[in-house]
């Protein structure tokens, strides 16, 4: 991300009608929602909070013939919405359609959150909000893979069994025998343990944050190696947003650069006070945690 991408975009807006159009439409959406803008403004990333405070990003690819050519959209969702577009459409219309799409997926993500925060997920870092399946430890060297219906997440999920022969066969038989006991009004985990007739291993507190996250600004796990970075050279992410619905990780150095580009950022001694680039919750970062 540029140190001051808003100023860069403003300068570009003076050079062509394409840049001017995109710049004005970003302003309509709100600069606080813009995570990243490509050098030629043909690639944009916006962040949106859903009703539960979860942070979602949508990536937008713009053709030079925009808006005659509709944008290409991708997002952290199980399926992308069908974009309704006309010559009179603007980026704010796209973001509004994305927000409506997020509303339809609230129950689906609440179910995934219930699973992810309670059970032992295999390769939890890959268990994104866009993937409707979860591979879960059930003990004794066995696993189940659940496929959640994103349109009806309270319904009985498809379940596949993996593991040692006799044990996994017993689990499979128990599931089939109890399948009629699934109740839509029950909590998902309660239903799951009822059908399996066992208590599933819970996620230990020490395991909730045992993986290394990429920085939400530079999108790398580690800073580059170089003398100009001083003691921070090659360091991992060292700051995490305290909003539990966000928990985005950052390099302090990247966060300081980003905060300095925002006019509303305040400084007191060696601390910068501003808002998280993703969820807008208040954050504070020490300047001396970065390069000299």
mmCIF file of C-alpha atoms in Angstrom:
data_model
loop_
_atom_site.group_PDB
_atom_site.id
_atom_site.type_symbol
_atom_site.label_atom_id
_atom_site.label_comp_id
_atom_site.label_asym_id
_atom_site.label_seq_id
_atom_site.Cartn_x
_atom_site.Cartn_y
_atom_site.Cartn_z
ATOM 1 C CA UNK A 1 0.000 0.000 0.000
ATOM 2 C CA UNK A 2 1.227 3.494 -0.787
ATOM 3 C CA UNK A 3 2.011 5.829 2.127
ATOM 4 C CA UNK A 4 -0.706 8.174 0.922
ATOM 5 C CA UNK A 5 -2.772 6.432 -1.685
ATOM 6 C CA UNK A 6 -5.560 9.001 -1.583
ATOM 7 C CA UNK A 7 -3.148 11.733 -2.680
ATOM 8 C CA UNK A 8 -1.745 9.453 -5.397
ATOM 9 C CA UNK A 9 -5.241 8.705 -6.696
ATOM 10 C CA UNK A 10 -6.049 12.407 -6.678
ATOM 11 C CA UNK A 11 -3.047 13.130 -8.878
ATOM 12 C CA UNK A 12 -3.987 10.319 -11.272
ATOM 13 C CA UNK A 13 -7.518 11.706 -11.531
ATOM 14 C CA UNK A 14 -6.100 14.735 -13.311
ATOM 15 C CA UNK A 15 -4.596 12.710 -16.140
ATOM 16 C CA UNK A 16 -7.551 10.875 -17.748
ATOM 17 C CA UNK A 17 -11.309 10.450 -17.644
ATOM 18 C CA UNK A 18 -10.880 6.835 -16.464
ATOM 19 C CA UNK A 19 -8.849 7.878 -13.431
ATOM 20 C CA UNK A 20 -11.198 10.777 -12.728
ATOM 21 C CA UNK A 21 -14.230 8.479 -12.822
ATOM 22 C CA UNK A 22 -12.675 5.865 -10.549
ATOM 23 C CA UNK A 23 -11.429 8.517 -8.103
ATOM 24 C CA UNK A 24 -14.868 10.121 -7.765
ATOM 25 C CA UNK A 25 -16.525 6.735 -7.302
ATOM 26 C CA UNK A 26 -14.049 5.709 -4.587
ATOM 27 C CA UNK A 27 -14.990 8.921 -2.784
ATOM 28 C CA UNK A 28 -18.669 7.919 -3.001
ATOM 29 C CA UNK A 29 -17.925 4.554 -1.388
ATOM 30 C CA UNK A 30 -15.634 6.175 1.208
ATOM 31 C CA UNK A 31 -11.859 6.130 1.485
ATOM 32 C CA UNK A 32 -12.168 4.410 4.858
ATOM 33 C CA UNK A 33 -13.447 1.320 3.013
ATOM 34 C CA UNK A 34 -10.563 1.204 0.523
ATOM 35 C CA UNK A 35 -7.885 -1.309 1.529
ATOM 36 C CA UNK A 36 -5.716 -1.122 -1.566
ATOM 37 C CA UNK A 37 -5.669 0.511 -4.997
ATOM 38 C CA UNK A 38 -3.480 -0.751 -7.837
ATOM 39 C CA UNK A 39 -0.991 1.630 -9.408
ATOM 40 C CA UNK A 40 -3.246 2.279 -12.406
ATOM 41 C CA UNK A 41 -6.513 2.061 -10.396
ATOM 42 C CA UNK A 42 -7.605 -0.983 -12.397
ATOM 43 C CA UNK A 43 -7.491 -3.106 -9.223
ATOM 44 C CA UNK A 44 -9.299 -2.121 -6.022
ATOM 45 C CA UNK A 45 -9.913 -3.852 -2.702
ATOM 46 C CA UNK A 46 -12.734 -2.667 -0.451
ATOM 47 C CA UNK A 47 -13.598 -3.887 3.039
ATOM 48 C CA UNK A 48 -17.136 -4.188 4.398
ATOM 49 C CA UNK A 49 -18.377 -5.106 7.873
ATOM 50 C CA UNK A 50 -21.397 -7.378 8.099
ATOM 51 C CA UNK A 51 -24.068 -7.149 10.816
ATOM 52 C CA UNK A 52 -22.014 -9.331 13.184
ATOM 53 C CA UNK A 53 -18.939 -7.142 12.791
ATOM 54 C CA UNK A 54 -17.096 -9.637 10.596
ATOM 55 C CA UNK A 55 -14.727 -8.039 8.128
ATOM 56 C CA UNK A 56 -15.052 -8.999 4.454
ATOM 57 C CA UNK A 57 -13.068 -7.850 1.460
ATOM 58 C CA UNK A 58 -14.065 -7.708 -2.176
ATOM 59 C CA UNK A 59 -11.546 -7.407 -4.987
ATOM 60 C CA UNK A 60 -12.590 -5.457 -8.070
ATOM 61 C CA UNK A 61 -10.877 -5.537 -11.465
ATOM 62 C CA UNK A 62 -11.681 -2.638 -13.783
ATOM 63 C CA UNK A 63 -11.285 -2.647 -17.557
ATOM 64 C CA UNK A 64 -10.006 0.536 -19.192
ATOM 65 C CA UNK A 65 -13.390 0.748 -20.904
ATOM 66 C CA UNK A 66 -15.107 0.973 -17.491
ATOM 67 C CA UNK A 67 -18.005 1.597 -16.903
ATOM 68 C CA UNK A 68 -19.071 0.297 -20.326
ATOM 69 C CA UNK A 69 -17.413 -2.973 -19.403
ATOM 70 C CA UNK A 70 -18.685 -4.319 -16.035
ATOM 71 C CA UNK A 71 -16.136 -4.867 -13.237
ATOM 72 C CA UNK A 72 -14.890 -8.356 -12.398
ATOM 73 C CA UNK A 73 -15.602 -9.185 -8.758
ATOM 74 C CA UNK A 74 -14.161 -11.728 -6.338
ATOM 75 C CA UNK A 75 -14.691 -11.970 -2.585
ATOM 76 C CA UNK A 76 -14.245 -14.156 0.504
ATOM 77 C CA UNK A 77 -17.660 -15.778 0.061
ATOM 78 C CA UNK A 78 -18.744 -19.327 -0.876
ATOM 79 C CA UNK A 79 -20.238 -18.041 -4.118
ATOM 80 C CA UNK A 80 -20.092 -14.633 -5.771
ATOM 81 C CA UNK A 81 -23.284 -12.692 -6.318
ATOM 82 C CA UNK A 82 -24.575 -11.980 -9.824
ATOM 83 C CA UNK A 83 -23.589 -8.387 -10.413
ATOM 84 C CA UNK A 84 -26.368 -6.211 -11.840
ATOM 85 C CA UNK A 85 -24.670 -3.603 -13.989
ATOM 86 C CA UNK A 86 -25.559 -0.883 -16.480
ATOM 87 C CA UNK A 87 -23.840 2.123 -18.008
ATOM 88 C CA UNK A 88 -25.241 4.215 -15.159
ATOM 89 C CA UNK A 89 -23.929 1.913 -12.417
ATOM 90 C CA UNK A 90 -21.140 3.010 -10.094
ATOM 91 C CA UNK A 91 -18.804 1.349 -7.605
ATOM 92 C CA UNK A 92 -21.148 2.235 -4.740
ATOM 93 C CA UNK A 93 -23.840 0.105 -6.429
ATOM 94 C CA UNK A 94 -21.429 -2.825 -6.532
ATOM 95 C CA UNK A 95 -20.564 -2.428 -2.839
ATOM 96 C CA UNK A 96 -24.259 -2.203 -1.944
ATOM 97 C CA UNK A 97 -24.941 -5.452 -3.806
ATOM 98 C CA UNK A 98 -22.017 -7.039 -1.955
ATOM 99 C CA UNK A 99 -23.500 -5.911 1.376
ATOM 100 C CA UNK A 100 -26.874 -7.466 0.499
ATOM 101 C CA UNK A 101 -25.102 -10.684 -0.466
ATOM 102 C CA UNK A 102 -23.375 -10.739 2.932
ATOM 103 C CA UNK A 103 -26.755 -10.456 4.661
ATOM 104 C CA UNK A 104 -27.870 -13.709 3.036
ATOM 105 C CA UNK A 105 -24.847 -15.546 4.448
ATOM 106 C CA UNK A 106 -25.089 -14.490 8.115
ATOM 107 C CA UNK A 107 -26.537 -17.777 9.389
ATOM 108 C CA UNK A 108 -23.985 -19.741 7.346
ATOM 109 C CA UNK A 109 -21.048 -17.844 8.846
ATOM 110 C CA UNK A 110 -22.490 -18.070 12.361
ATOM 111 C CA UNK A 111 -22.493 -21.848 11.953
ATOM 112 C CA UNK A 112 -18.893 -21.848 10.710
ATOM 113 C CA UNK A 113 -17.881 -19.599 13.622
ATOM 114 C CA UNK A 114 -19.498 -22.028 16.071
ATOM 115 C CA UNK A 115 -17.413 -24.851 14.598
ATOM 116 C CA UNK A 116 -14.147 -22.930 14.216
ATOM 117 C CA UNK A 117 -14.186 -21.491 17.747
ATOM 118 C CA UNK A 118 -15.026 -24.767 19.476
ATOM 119 C CA UNK A 119 -13.644 -27.777 17.627
ATOM 120 C CA UNK A 120 -10.241 -28.939 16.451
ATOM 121 C CA UNK A 121 -10.078 -28.083 12.758
ATOM 122 C CA UNK A 122 -7.494 -29.689 10.491
ATOM 123 C CA UNK A 123 -5.429 -26.996 8.748
ATOM 124 C CA UNK A 124 -7.469 -24.224 10.360
ATOM 125 C CA UNK A 125 -5.603 -21.498 8.455
ATOM 126 C CA UNK A 126 -7.161 -22.753 5.216
ATOM 127 C CA UNK A 127 -10.656 -22.856 6.723
ATOM 128 C CA UNK A 128 -11.809 -19.565 5.247
ATOM 129 C CA UNK A 129 -15.303 -18.076 5.107
ATOM 130 C CA UNK A 130 -15.394 -18.928 1.402
ATOM 131 C CA UNK A 131 -15.095 -22.677 2.030
ATOM 132 C CA UNK A 132 -18.310 -24.430 3.182
ATOM 133 C CA UNK A 133 -16.515 -27.532 4.476
ATOM 134 C CA UNK A 134 -14.545 -28.311 7.632
ATOM 135 C CA UNK A 135 -12.341 -31.295 8.470
ATOM 136 C CA UNK A 136 -12.687 -32.001 12.187
ATOM 137 C CA UNK A 137 -10.767 -34.190 14.647
ATOM 138 C CA UNK A 138 -13.119 -36.603 16.395
ATOM 139 C CA UNK A 139 -10.448 -38.507 18.354
ATOM 140 C CA UNK A 140 -8.796 -41.935 18.083
ATOM 141 C CA UNK A 141 -7.126 -41.008 14.802
ATOM 142 C CA UNK A 142 -10.447 -40.308 13.066
ATOM 143 C CA UNK A 143 -11.782 -37.250 11.276
ATOM 144 C CA UNK A 144 -15.023 -36.115 9.732
ATOM 145 C CA UNK A 145 -15.468 -33.714 6.831
ATOM 146 C CA UNK A 146 -18.636 -31.654 7.116
ATOM 147 C CA UNK A 147 -20.179 -29.868 4.145
ATOM 148 C CA UNK A 148 -22.419 -27.031 5.325
ATOM 149 C CA UNK A 149 -25.257 -25.895 3.055
ATOM 150 C CA UNK A 150 -24.642 -22.146 2.703
ATOM 151 C CA UNK A 151 -28.315 -21.589 1.842
ATOM 152 C CA UNK A 152 -29.638 -23.732 4.705
ATOM 153 C CA UNK A 153 -26.862 -24.044 7.323
ATOM 154 C CA UNK A 154 -29.158 -25.399 10.050
ATOM 155 C CA UNK A 155 -29.970 -28.467 7.973
ATOM 156 C CA UNK A 156 -28.263 -31.843 8.321
ATOM 157 C CA UNK A 157 -24.786 -31.503 6.749
ATOM 158 C CA UNK A 158 -23.218 -34.025 4.432
ATOM 159 C CA UNK A 159 -20.627 -35.951 6.440
ATOM 160 C CA UNK A 160 -17.659 -38.034 5.286
ATOM 161 C CA UNK A 161 -15.566 -40.194 7.599
ATOM 162 C CA UNK A 162 -11.808 -40.732 7.554
ATOM 163 C CA UNK A 163 -9.565 -42.816 9.799
ATOM 164 C CA UNK A 164 -8.862 -46.275 11.153
ATOM 165 C CA UNK A 165 -11.099 -49.051 9.844
ATOM 166 C CA UNK A 166 -13.021 -50.379 12.860
ATOM 167 C CA UNK A 167 -13.272 -47.052 14.675
ATOM 168 C CA UNK A 168 -14.392 -45.039 11.666
ATOM 169 C CA UNK A 169 -16.865 -47.760 10.646
ATOM 170 C CA UNK A 170 -18.406 -47.592 14.123
ATOM 171 C CA UNK A 171 -18.732 -43.793 13.861
ATOM 172 C CA UNK A 172 -20.326 -44.072 10.428
ATOM 173 C CA UNK A 173 -22.892 -46.606 11.693
ATOM 174 C CA UNK A 174 -23.700 -44.453 14.729
ATOM 175 C CA UNK A 175 -24.269 -41.433 12.487
ATOM 176 C CA UNK A 176 -26.627 -43.348 10.198
ATOM 177 C CA UNK A 177 -28.510 -44.794 13.143
ATOM 178 C CA UNK A 178 -29.045 -41.374 14.743
ATOM 179 C CA UNK A 179 -29.512 -39.262 11.609
ATOM 180 C CA UNK A 180 -33.224 -38.723 12.311
ATOM 181 C CA UNK A 181 -32.345 -37.058 15.617
ATOM 182 C CA UNK A 182 -31.037 -33.926 13.878
ATOM 183 C CA UNK A 183 -33.148 -30.945 14.981
ATOM 184 C CA UNK A 184 -32.944 -27.598 13.220
ATOM 185 C CA UNK A 185 -33.682 -25.673 16.434
ATOM 186 C CA UNK A 186 -30.752 -27.190 18.320
ATOM 187 C CA UNK A 187 -27.254 -25.743 18.389
ATOM 188 C CA UNK A 188 -25.126 -27.153 15.581
ATOM 189 C CA UNK A 189 -22.535 -28.723 17.913
ATOM 190 C CA UNK A 190 -25.224 -30.263 20.092
ATOM 191 C CA UNK A 191 -26.742 -31.903 17.010
ATOM 192 C CA UNK A 192 -23.337 -33.098 15.842
ATOM 193 C CA UNK A 193 -22.444 -34.774 19.121
ATOM 194 C CA UNK A 194 -25.906 -36.310 19.357
ATOM 195 C CA UNK A 195 -25.550 -38.010 15.974
ATOM 196 C CA UNK A 196 -22.006 -39.203 16.710
ATOM 197 C CA UNK A 197 -22.934 -40.156 20.279
ATOM 198 C CA UNK A 198 -19.641 -38.725 21.570
ATOM 199 C CA UNK A 199 -18.193 -35.489 22.891
ATOM 200 C CA UNK A 200 -15.889 -33.988 20.290
ATOM 201 C CA UNK A 201 -12.411 -32.725 21.257
ATOM 202 C CA UNK A 202 -12.544 -29.002 21.979
ATOM 203 C CA UNK A 203 -10.092 -26.421 20.741
ATOM 204 C CA UNK A 204 -7.555 -25.695 23.469
ATOM 205 C CA UNK A 205 -7.130 -22.016 24.315
ATOM 206 C CA UNK A 206 -3.445 -22.229 23.506
ATOM 207 C CA UNK A 207 -4.280 -23.352 19.986
ATOM 208 C CA UNK A 208 -6.620 -20.509 19.067
ATOM 209 C CA UNK A 209 -3.822 -18.304 17.736
ATOM 210 C CA UNK A 210 -1.021 -20.740 16.967
ATOM 211 C CA UNK A 211 -0.633 -19.881 13.293
ATOM 212 C CA UNK A 212 1.219 -16.955 11.752
ATOM 213 C CA UNK A 213 -0.974 -14.483 9.916
ATOM 214 C CA UNK A 214 -0.160 -12.334 6.936
ATOM 215 C CA UNK A 215 -0.029 -8.582 7.402
ATOM 216 C CA UNK A 216 -3.319 -6.918 6.431
ATOM 217 C CA UNK A 217 -1.421 -4.091 4.724
ATOM 218 C CA UNK A 218 1.559 -5.581 2.875
ATOM 219 C CA UNK A 219 0.025 -9.116 2.597
ATOM 220 C CA UNK A 220 3.304 -10.795 3.644
ATOM 221 C CA UNK A 221 4.080 -12.831 6.758
ATOM 222 C CA UNK A 222 7.557 -11.316 7.075
ATOM 223 C CA UNK A 223 9.024 -7.904 6.311
ATOM 224 C CA UNK A 224 11.750 -7.828 3.617
ATOM 225 C CA UNK A 225 15.341 -8.321 4.680
ATOM 226 C CA UNK A 226 17.417 -5.171 4.280
ATOM 227 C CA UNK A 227 19.572 -2.736 6.234
ATOM 228 C CA UNK A 228 17.104 0.105 5.693
ATOM 229 C CA UNK A 229 14.578 -1.654 7.968
ATOM 230 C CA UNK A 230 16.982 -1.791 10.889
ATOM 231 C CA UNK A 231 16.026 -4.196 13.701
ATOM 232 C CA UNK A 232 12.651 -4.874 12.041
ATOM 233 C CA UNK A 233 14.240 -6.565 9.014
ATOM 234 C CA UNK A 234 12.649 -9.934 8.293
ATOM 235 C CA UNK A 235 10.302 -9.684 11.290
ATOM 236 C CA UNK A 236 6.891 -11.349 11.484
ATOM 237 C CA UNK A 237 3.538 -9.681 12.156
ATOM 238 C CA UNK A 238 3.592 -8.207 15.671
ATOM 239 C CA UNK A 239 0.290 -6.339 16.053
ATOM 240 C CA UNK A 240 -3.251 -7.750 16.102
ATOM 241 C CA UNK A 241 -6.506 -5.799 16.099
ATOM 242 C CA UNK A 242 -8.217 -6.304 19.464
ATOM 243 C CA UNK A 243 -11.688 -6.488 17.898
ATOM 244 C CA UNK A 244 -12.484 -10.218 18.155
ATOM 245 C CA UNK A 245 -14.609 -10.057 15.011
ATOM 246 C CA UNK A 246 -11.609 -8.718 13.099
ATOM 247 C CA UNK A 247 -8.339 -9.906 14.750
ATOM 248 C CA UNK A 248 -6.407 -8.803 11.664
ATOM 249 C CA UNK A 249 -2.625 -9.033 11.987
ATOM 250 C CA UNK A 250 -0.157 -6.334 10.925
ATOM 251 C CA UNK A 251 3.492 -5.411 10.991
ATOM 252 C CA UNK A 252 3.788 -2.403 13.317
ATOM 253 C CA UNK A 253 5.935 -0.717 10.674
ATOM 254 C CA UNK A 254 3.241 -1.105 8.002
ATOM 255 C CA UNK A 255 0.549 0.056 10.408
ATOM 256 C CA UNK A 256 2.504 3.188 11.350
ATOM 257 C CA UNK A 257 3.019 4.084 7.676
ATOM 258 C CA UNK A 258 -0.685 3.565 7.003
ATOM 259 C CA UNK A 259 -1.816 5.598 10.030
ATOM 260 C CA UNK A 260 0.483 8.461 9.053
ATOM 261 C CA UNK A 261 -1.301 8.639 5.690
ATOM 262 C CA UNK A 262 -4.671 9.220 7.376
ATOM 263 C CA UNK A 263 -5.505 12.810 8.287
ATOM 264 C CA UNK A 264 -7.567 11.822 11.356
ATOM 265 C CA UNK A 265 -4.664 9.974 13.025
ATOM 266 C CA UNK A 266 -3.534 11.559 16.314
ATOM 267 C CA UNK A 267 -0.100 11.325 17.931
ATOM 268 C CA UNK A 268 0.770 11.537 21.610
ATOM 269 C CA UNK A 269 4.482 11.246 22.364
ATOM 270 C CA UNK A 270 5.572 8.046 20.587
ATOM 271 C CA UNK A 271 2.092 6.553 20.089
ATOM 272 C CA UNK A 272 -0.183 6.910 17.058
ATOM 273 C CA UNK A 273 -3.948 6.686 17.630
ATOM 274 C CA UNK A 274 -6.263 5.851 14.758
ATOM 275 C CA UNK A 275 -8.581 3.165 13.436
ATOM 276 C CA UNK A 276 -8.032 -0.358 12.164
ATOM 277 C CA UNK A 277 -7.831 -0.406 8.330
ATOM 278 C CA UNK A 278 -10.300 -3.318 8.277
ATOM 279 C CA UNK A 279 -12.887 -2.899 11.035
ATOM 280 C CA UNK A 280 -12.405 0.797 11.991
ATOM 281 C CA UNK A 281 -12.118 -0.008 15.699
ATOM 282 C CA UNK A 282 -9.726 2.297 17.626
ATOM 283 C CA UNK A 283 -6.088 1.189 17.624
ATOM 284 C CA UNK A 284 -2.833 2.523 19.075
ATOM 285 C CA UNK A 285 0.676 1.623 17.951
ATOM 286 C CA UNK A 286 4.065 2.714 19.245
ATOM 287 C CA UNK A 287 6.292 4.431 16.740
ATOM 288 C CA UNK A 288 9.453 3.122 18.361
ATOM 289 C CA UNK A 289 8.262 -0.401 17.554
ATOM 290 C CA UNK A 290 9.192 0.377 13.973
ATOM 291 C CA UNK A 291 12.364 1.328 12.164
ATOM 292 C CA UNK A 292 14.357 4.304 13.433
#
